[in-house]
mmCIF file of C-alpha atoms in Angstrom:
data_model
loop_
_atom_site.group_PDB
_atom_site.id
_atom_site.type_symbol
_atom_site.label_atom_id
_atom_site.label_comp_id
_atom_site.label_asym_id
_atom_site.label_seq_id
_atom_site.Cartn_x
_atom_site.Cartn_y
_atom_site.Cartn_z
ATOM 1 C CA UNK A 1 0.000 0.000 0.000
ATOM 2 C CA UNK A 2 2.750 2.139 0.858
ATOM 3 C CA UNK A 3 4.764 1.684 -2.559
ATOM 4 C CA UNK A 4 1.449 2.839 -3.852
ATOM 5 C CA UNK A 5 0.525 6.029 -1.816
ATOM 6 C CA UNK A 6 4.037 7.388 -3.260
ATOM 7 C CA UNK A 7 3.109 6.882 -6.665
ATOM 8 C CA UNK A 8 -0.059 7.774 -6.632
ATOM 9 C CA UNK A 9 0.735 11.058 -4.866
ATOM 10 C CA UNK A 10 3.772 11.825 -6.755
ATOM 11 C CA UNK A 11 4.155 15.073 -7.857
ATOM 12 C CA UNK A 12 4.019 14.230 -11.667
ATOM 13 C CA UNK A 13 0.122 15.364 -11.981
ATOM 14 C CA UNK A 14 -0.357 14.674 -15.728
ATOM 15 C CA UNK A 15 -3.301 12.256 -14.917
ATOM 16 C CA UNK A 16 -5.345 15.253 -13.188
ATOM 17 C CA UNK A 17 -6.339 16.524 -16.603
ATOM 18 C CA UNK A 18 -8.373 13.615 -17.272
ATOM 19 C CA UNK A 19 -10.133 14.405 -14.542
ATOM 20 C CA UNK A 20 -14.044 14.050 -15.926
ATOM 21 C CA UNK A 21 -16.772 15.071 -13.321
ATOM 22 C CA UNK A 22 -20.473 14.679 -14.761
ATOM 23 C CA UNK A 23 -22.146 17.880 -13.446
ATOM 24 C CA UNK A 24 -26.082 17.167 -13.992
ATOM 25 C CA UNK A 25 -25.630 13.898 -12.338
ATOM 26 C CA UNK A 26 -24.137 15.678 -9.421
ATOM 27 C CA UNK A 27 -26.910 18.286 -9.799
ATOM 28 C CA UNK A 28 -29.627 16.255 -9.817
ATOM 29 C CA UNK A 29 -28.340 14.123 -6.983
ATOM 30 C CA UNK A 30 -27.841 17.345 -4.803
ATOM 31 C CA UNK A 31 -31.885 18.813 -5.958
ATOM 32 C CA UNK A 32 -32.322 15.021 -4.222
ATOM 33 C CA UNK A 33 -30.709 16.204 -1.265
ATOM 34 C CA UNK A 34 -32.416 18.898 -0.316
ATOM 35 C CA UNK A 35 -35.975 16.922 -0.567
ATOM 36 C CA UNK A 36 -34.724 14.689 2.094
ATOM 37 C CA UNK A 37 -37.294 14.333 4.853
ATOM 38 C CA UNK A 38 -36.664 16.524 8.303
ATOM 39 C CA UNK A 39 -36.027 14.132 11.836
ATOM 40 C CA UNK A 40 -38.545 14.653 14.501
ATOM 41 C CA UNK A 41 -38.830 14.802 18.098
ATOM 42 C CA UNK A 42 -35.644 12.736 19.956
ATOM 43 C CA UNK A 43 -33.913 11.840 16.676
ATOM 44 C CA UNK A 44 -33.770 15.096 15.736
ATOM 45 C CA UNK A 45 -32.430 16.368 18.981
ATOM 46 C CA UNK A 46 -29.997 13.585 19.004
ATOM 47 C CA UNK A 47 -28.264 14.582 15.937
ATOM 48 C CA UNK A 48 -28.554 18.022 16.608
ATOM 49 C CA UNK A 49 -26.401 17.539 19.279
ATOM 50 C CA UNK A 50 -23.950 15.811 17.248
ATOM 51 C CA UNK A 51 -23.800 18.476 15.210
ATOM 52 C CA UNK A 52 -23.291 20.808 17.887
ATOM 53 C CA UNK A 53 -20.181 18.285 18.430
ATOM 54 C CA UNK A 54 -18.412 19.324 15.210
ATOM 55 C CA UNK A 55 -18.877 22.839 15.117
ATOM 56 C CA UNK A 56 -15.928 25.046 14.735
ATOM 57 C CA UNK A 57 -17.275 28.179 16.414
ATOM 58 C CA UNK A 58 -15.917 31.338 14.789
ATOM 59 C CA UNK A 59 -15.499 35.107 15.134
ATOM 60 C CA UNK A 60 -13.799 36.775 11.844
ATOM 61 C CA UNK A 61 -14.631 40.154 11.967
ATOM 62 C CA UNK A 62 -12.516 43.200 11.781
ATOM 63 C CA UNK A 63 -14.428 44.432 14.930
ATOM 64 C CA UNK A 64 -13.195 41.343 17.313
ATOM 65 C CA UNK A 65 -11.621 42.267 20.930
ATOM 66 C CA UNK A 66 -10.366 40.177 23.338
ATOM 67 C CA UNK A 67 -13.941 40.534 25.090
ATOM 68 C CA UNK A 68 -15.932 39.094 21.863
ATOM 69 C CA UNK A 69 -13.340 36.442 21.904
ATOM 70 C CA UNK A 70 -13.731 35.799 25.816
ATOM 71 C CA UNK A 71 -17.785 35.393 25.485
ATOM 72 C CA UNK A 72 -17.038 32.989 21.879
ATOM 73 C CA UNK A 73 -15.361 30.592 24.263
ATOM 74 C CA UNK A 74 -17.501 30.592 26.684
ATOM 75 C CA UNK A 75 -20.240 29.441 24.304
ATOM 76 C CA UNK A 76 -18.007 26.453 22.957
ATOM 77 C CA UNK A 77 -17.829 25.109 26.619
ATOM 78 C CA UNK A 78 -21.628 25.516 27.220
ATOM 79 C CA UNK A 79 -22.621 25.696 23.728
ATOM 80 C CA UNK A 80 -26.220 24.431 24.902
ATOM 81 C CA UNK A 81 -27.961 25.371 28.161
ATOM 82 C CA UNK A 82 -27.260 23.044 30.872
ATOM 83 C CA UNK A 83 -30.647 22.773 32.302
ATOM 84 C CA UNK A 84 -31.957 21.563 28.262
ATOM 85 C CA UNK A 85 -28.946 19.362 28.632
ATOM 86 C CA UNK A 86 -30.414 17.300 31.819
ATOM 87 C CA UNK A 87 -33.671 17.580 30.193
ATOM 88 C CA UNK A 88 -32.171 15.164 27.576
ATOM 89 C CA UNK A 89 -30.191 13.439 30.064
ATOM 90 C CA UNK A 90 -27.064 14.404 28.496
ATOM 91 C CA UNK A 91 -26.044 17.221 30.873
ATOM 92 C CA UNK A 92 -22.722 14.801 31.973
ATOM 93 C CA UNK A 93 -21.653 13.745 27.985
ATOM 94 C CA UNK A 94 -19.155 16.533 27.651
ATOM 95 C CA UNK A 95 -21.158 18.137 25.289
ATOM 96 C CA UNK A 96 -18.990 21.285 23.335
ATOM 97 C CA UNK A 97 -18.273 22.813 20.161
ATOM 98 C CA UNK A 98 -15.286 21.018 18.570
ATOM 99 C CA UNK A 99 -12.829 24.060 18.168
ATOM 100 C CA UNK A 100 -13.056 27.947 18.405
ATOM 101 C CA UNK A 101 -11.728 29.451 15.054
ATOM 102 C CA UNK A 102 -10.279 33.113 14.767
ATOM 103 C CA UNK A 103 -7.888 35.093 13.537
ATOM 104 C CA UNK A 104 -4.135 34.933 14.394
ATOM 105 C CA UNK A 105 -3.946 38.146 16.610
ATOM 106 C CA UNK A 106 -6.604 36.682 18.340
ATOM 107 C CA UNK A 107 -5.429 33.648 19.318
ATOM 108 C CA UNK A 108 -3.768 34.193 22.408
ATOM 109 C CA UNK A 109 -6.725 35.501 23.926
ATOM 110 C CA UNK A 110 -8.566 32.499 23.033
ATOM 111 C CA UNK A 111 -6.005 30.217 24.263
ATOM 112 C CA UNK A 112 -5.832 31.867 27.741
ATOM 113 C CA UNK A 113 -9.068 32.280 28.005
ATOM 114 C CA UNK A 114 -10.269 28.132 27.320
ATOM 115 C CA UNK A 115 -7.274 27.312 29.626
ATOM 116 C CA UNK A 116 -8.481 29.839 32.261
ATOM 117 C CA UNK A 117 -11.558 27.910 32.069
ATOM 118 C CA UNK A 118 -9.963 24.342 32.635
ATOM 119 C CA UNK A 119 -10.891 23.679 29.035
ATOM 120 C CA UNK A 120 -9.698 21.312 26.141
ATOM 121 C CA UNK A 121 -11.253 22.220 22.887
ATOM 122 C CA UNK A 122 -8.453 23.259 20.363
ATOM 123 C CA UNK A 123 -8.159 27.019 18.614
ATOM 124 C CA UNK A 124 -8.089 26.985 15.299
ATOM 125 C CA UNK A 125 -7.046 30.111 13.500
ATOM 126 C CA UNK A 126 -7.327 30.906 10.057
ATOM 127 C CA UNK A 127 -4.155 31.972 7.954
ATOM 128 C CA UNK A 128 -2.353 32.167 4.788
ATOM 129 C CA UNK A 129 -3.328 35.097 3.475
ATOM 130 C CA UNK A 130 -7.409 34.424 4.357
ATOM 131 C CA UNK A 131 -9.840 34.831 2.547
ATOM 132 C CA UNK A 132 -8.013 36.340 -0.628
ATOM 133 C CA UNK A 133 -5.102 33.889 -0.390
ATOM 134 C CA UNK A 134 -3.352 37.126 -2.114
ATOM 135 C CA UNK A 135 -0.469 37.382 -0.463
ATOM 136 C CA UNK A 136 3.389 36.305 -1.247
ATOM 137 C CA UNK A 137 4.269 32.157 0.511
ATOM 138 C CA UNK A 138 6.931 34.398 2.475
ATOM 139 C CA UNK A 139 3.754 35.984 4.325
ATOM 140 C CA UNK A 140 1.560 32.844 4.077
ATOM 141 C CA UNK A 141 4.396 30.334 5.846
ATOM 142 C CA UNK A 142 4.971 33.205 8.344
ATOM 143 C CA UNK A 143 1.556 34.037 9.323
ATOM 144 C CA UNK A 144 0.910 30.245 9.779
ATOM 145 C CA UNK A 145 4.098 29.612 12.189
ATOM 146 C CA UNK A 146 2.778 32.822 14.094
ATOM 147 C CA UNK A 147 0.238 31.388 14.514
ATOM 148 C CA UNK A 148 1.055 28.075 15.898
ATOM 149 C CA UNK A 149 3.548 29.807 18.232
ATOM 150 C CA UNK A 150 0.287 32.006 19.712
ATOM 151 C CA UNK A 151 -0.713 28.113 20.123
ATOM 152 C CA UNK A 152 -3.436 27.242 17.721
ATOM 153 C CA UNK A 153 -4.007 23.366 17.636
ATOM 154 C CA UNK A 154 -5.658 23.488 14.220
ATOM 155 C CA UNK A 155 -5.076 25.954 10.974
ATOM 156 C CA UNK A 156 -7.088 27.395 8.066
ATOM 157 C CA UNK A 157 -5.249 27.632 5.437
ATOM 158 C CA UNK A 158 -6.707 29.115 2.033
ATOM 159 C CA UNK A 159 -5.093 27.934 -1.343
ATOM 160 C CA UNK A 160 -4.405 30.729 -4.199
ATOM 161 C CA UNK A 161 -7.092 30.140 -6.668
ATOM 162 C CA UNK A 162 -5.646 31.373 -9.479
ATOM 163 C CA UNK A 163 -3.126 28.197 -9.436
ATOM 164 C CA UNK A 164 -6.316 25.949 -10.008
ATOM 165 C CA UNK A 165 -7.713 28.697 -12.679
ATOM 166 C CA UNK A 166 -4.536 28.401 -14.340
ATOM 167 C CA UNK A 167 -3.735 24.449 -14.202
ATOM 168 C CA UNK A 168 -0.870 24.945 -12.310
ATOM 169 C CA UNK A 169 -1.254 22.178 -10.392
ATOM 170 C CA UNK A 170 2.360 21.263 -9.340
ATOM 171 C CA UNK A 171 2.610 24.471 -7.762
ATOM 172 C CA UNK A 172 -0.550 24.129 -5.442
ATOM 173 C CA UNK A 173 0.657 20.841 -4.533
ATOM 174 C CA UNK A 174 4.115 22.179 -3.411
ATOM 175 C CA UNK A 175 1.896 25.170 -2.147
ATOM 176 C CA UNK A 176 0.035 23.118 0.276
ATOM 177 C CA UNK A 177 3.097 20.961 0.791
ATOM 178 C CA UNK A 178 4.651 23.730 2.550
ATOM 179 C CA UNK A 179 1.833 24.978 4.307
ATOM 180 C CA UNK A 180 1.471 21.872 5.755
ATOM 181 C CA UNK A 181 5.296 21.752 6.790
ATOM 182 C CA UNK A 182 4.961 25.392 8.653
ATOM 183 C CA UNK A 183 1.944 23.579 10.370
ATOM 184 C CA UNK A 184 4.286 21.274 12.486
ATOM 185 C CA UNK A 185 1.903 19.330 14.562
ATOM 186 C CA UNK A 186 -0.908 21.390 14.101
ATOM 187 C CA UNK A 187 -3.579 19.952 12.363
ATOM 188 C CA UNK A 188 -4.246 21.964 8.872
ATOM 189 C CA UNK A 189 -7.508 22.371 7.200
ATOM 190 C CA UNK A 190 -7.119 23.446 3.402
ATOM 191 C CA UNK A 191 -9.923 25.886 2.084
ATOM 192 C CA UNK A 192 -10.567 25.524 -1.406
ATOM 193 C CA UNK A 193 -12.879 28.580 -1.799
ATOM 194 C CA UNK A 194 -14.835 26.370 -4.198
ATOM 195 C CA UNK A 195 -16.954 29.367 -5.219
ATOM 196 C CA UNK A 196 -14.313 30.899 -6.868
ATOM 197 C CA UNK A 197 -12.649 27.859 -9.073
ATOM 198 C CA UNK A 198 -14.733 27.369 -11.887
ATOM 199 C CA UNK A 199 -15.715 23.946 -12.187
ATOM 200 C CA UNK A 200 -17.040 20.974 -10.119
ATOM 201 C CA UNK A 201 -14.127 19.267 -11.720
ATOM 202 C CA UNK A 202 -11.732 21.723 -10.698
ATOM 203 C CA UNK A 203 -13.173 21.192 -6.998
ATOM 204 C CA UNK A 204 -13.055 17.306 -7.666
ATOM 205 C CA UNK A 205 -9.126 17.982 -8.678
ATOM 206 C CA UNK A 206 -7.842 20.730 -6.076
ATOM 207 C CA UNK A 207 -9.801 18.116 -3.349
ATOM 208 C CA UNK A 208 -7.374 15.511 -4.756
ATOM 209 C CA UNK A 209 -4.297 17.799 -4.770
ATOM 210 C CA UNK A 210 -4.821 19.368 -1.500
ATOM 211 C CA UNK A 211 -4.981 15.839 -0.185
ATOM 212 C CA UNK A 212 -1.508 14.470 -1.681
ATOM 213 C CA UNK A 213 -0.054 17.327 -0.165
ATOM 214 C CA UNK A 214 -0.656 16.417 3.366
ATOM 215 C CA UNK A 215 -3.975 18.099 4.304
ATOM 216 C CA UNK A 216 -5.717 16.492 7.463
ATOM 217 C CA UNK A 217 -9.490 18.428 6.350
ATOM 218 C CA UNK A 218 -10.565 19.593 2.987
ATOM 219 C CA UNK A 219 -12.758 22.788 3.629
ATOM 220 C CA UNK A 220 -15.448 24.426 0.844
ATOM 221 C CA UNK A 221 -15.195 27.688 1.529
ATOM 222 C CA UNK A 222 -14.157 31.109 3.436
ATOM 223 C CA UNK A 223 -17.315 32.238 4.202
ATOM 224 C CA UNK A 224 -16.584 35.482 2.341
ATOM 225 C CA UNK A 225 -17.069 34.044 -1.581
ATOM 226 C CA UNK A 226 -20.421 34.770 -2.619
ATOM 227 C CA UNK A 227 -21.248 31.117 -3.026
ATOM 228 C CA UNK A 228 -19.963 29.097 -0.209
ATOM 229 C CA UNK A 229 -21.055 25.516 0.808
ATOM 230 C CA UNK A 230 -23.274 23.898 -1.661
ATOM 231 C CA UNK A 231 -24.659 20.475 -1.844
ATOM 232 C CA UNK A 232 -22.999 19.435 -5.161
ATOM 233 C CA UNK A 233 -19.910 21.099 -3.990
ATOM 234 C CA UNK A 234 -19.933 18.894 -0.879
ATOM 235 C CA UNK A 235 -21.072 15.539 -3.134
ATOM 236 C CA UNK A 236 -17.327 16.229 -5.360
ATOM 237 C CA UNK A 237 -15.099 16.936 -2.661
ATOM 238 C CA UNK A 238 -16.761 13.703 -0.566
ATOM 239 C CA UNK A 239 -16.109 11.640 -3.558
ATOM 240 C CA UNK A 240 -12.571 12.722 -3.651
ATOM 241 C CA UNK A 241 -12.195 12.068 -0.028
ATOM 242 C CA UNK A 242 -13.966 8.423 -0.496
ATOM 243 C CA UNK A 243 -11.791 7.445 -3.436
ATOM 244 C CA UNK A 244 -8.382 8.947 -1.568
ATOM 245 C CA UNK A 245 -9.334 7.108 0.984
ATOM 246 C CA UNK A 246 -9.843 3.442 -1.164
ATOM 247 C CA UNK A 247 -6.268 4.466 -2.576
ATOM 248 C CA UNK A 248 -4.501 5.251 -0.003
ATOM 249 C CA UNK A 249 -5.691 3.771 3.458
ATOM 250 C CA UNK A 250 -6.071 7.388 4.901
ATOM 251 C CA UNK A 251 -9.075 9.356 5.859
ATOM 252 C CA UNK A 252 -9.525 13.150 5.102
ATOM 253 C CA UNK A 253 -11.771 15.180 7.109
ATOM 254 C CA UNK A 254 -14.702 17.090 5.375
ATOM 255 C CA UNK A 255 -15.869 20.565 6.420
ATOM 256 C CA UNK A 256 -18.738 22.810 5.178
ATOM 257 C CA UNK A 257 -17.968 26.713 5.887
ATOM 258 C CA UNK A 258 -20.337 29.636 5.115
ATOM 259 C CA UNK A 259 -23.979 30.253 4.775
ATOM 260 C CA UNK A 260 -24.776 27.338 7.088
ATOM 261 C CA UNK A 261 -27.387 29.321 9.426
ATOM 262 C CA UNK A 262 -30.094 26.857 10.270
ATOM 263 C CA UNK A 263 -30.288 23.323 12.058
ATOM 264 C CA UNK A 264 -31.457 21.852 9.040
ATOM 265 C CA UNK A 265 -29.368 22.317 6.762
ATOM 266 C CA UNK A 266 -26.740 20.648 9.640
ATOM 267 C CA UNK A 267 -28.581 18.052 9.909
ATOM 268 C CA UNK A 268 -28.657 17.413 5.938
ATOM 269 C CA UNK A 269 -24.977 17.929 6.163
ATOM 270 C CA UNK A 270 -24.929 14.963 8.385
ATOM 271 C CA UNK A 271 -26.909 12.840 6.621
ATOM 272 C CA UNK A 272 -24.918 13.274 3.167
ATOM 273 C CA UNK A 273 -21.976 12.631 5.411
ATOM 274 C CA UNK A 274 -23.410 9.558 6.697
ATOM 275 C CA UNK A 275 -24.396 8.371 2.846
ATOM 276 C CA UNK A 276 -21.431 9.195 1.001
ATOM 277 C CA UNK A 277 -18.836 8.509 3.736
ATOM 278 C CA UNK A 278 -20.402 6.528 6.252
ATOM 279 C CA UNK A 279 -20.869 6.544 10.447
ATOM 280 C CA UNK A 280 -16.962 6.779 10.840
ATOM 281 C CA UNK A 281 -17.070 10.216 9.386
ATOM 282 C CA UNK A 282 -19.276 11.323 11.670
ATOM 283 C CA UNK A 283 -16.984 13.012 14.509
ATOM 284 C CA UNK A 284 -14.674 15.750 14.876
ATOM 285 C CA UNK A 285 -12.073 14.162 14.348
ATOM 286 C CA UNK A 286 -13.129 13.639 10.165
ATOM 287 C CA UNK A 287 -16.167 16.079 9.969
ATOM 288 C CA UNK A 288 -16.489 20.011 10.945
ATOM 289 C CA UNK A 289 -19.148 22.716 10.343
ATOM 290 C CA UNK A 290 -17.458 25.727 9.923
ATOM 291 C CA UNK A 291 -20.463 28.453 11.119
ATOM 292 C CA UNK A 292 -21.051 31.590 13.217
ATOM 293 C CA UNK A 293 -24.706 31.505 13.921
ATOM 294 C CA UNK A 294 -25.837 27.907 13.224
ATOM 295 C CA UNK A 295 -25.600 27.328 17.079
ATOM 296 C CA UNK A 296 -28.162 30.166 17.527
ATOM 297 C CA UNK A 297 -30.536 28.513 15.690
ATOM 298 C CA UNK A 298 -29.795 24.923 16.899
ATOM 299 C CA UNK A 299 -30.212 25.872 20.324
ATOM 300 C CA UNK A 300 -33.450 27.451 19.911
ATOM 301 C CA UNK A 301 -34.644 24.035 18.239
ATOM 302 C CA UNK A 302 -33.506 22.263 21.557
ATOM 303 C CA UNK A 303 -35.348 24.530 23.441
ATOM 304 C CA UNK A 304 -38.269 23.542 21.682
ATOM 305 C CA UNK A 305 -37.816 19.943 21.939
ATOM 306 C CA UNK A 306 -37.799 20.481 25.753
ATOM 307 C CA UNK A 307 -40.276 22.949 26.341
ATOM 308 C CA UNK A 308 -42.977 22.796 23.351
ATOM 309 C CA UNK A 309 -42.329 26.520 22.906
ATOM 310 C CA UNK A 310 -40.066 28.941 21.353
ATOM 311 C CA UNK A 311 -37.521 30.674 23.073
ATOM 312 C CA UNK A 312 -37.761 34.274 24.247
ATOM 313 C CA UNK A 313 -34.725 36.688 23.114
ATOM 314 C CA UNK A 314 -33.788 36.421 26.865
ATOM 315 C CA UNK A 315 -34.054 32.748 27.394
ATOM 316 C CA UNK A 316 -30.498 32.045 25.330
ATOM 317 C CA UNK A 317 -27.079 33.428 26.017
ATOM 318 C CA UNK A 318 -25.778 34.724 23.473
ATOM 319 C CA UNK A 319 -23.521 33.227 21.217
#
């Protein structure tokens, strides 16, 4: 298996050009998606709380203090009220968001502050040059050990699209390569800003690339493109993952970023994980929703699981 990972993820990438990905089959498949019937009552809780499991929770505004940041972390320890918790009998199951995700000057602040409060979940910060991914590899490499040194567990990178608009694929491989080499041990999620590349097969073939070069997640999107996480989006860069995985014995973590607001749509991001990758992928450790106010809304769901009624604008912290 080993002889093979090395040629398969050699850096000669002739093969990627005959790369084929059938777009109205993925289409249709996703329109299929999204008719998908909604869980009810305790199943629906259930995996609402999973989701709530693999949530990065994230601040990336230009407006963040160290006070914003404080209250962010707070939320990923409790991210659902205790008192719904015991309701559901899972007040003692360690429930939490799976990381807290900001930028790099802010990292130290959330470090402090989750090991002030006696608390595990990683920091992940976002970096290389995010969300433009317009800035020299200098800057990018530096920005990334910075932030590891601040002590983020887990980082963000975002690949230079114009590499995948102009077929230049050996150079986002050794792009990514190096990324992941500034990482150290750091775990390093590659954004592929999928919005902004074209083609479903140019998502299918920066997936496989950003993969071969050592990424431990493959992410859709900033959260700044003007489309972000889509269904067939997610369906091609699953694939990839599934058939990276059959060739090379290793799993890749999927995450969904941007425009993910309501529990549905989690839960539907669950359930394609479930169908195209199966149970294993369901944990943070191989899936992440990347999402600012999907908790909001997930909470309030909870609440009305527990109480028959929805919440008043007083009855949640906020997030």
């Amino acid at each position: 298996m080993k002889l093979f990972f090395f040629l398969f993820l050699s850096p000669e990438l002739g093969w990627i050009s005959k790369v084929y990905v059938n777009r109205p089959a993925v289409v249709r498949h996703a329109e299929q998606i999204k008719k998908w019937k909604t869980l009810k009552g305790n199943w629906q809780a259930a995996w609402l709380l999973k989701a709530v499991t693999c949530i990065d929770l994230t601040t990336l505004s230009g407006d963040d203090t160290p006070s914003n940041v404080q209250r962010l972390c707070f939320k990923a320890k409790h991210p659902i009220r205790e008192d719904l918790l015991k309701a559901l009998d899972m007040h003692d199951k360690g429930i939490t968001a799976a990381a807290v995700c900001v930028y790099p000057a802010r990292v130290s602040d959330a470090v402090n502050t989750l090991k002030a409060a006696g608390c595990n979940i990683p920091v992940a910060s976002v970096a290389a040059g995010f969300p433009s991914g317009q800035t020299p590899l200098e800057t990018k490499l530096a920005e990334i050990k910075l932030a590891v040194e601040y002590g983020a567990r887990e980082i963000d990178i975002v690949i230079s699209r114009s590499l995948v608009l102009t077929g230049q694929w050996e150079g986002l491989y050794e792009e990514i390569r190096l990324c992941r080499a500034a990482c150290g041990e750091a775990h390093m999620k590659t954004i592929l800003a999928t919005g902004e590349l074209g083609s479903l097969a140019n998502v299918y073939k920066a997936s496989m690339i950003a993969m071969m070069a050592g990424s431990d997640f493959i992410k859709t999107s900033t959260g700044k493109e003007v489309e972000n996480a889509t269904f067939p989006v997610g369906v091609v860069m699953m694939r990839a993952i599934k058939e990276y995985y059959w060739q090379t014995g290793y799993k890749v973590g999927f995450k969904p970023a941007g425009g993910i607001r309501t529990a549905k749509e989690a839960i539907t991001w669950l359930m394609l994980v479930k169908e195209e990758l199966g149970v294993e992928w369901l944990t943070p450790e191989l899936f992440r929703l990347g999402a600012s106010s999907l908790l909001g809304d997930i909470e309030q769901q909870i609440f009305y699981h527990v109480t028959g009624s929805y919440p008043l604008q007083h009855d949640l912290a906020m997030a």
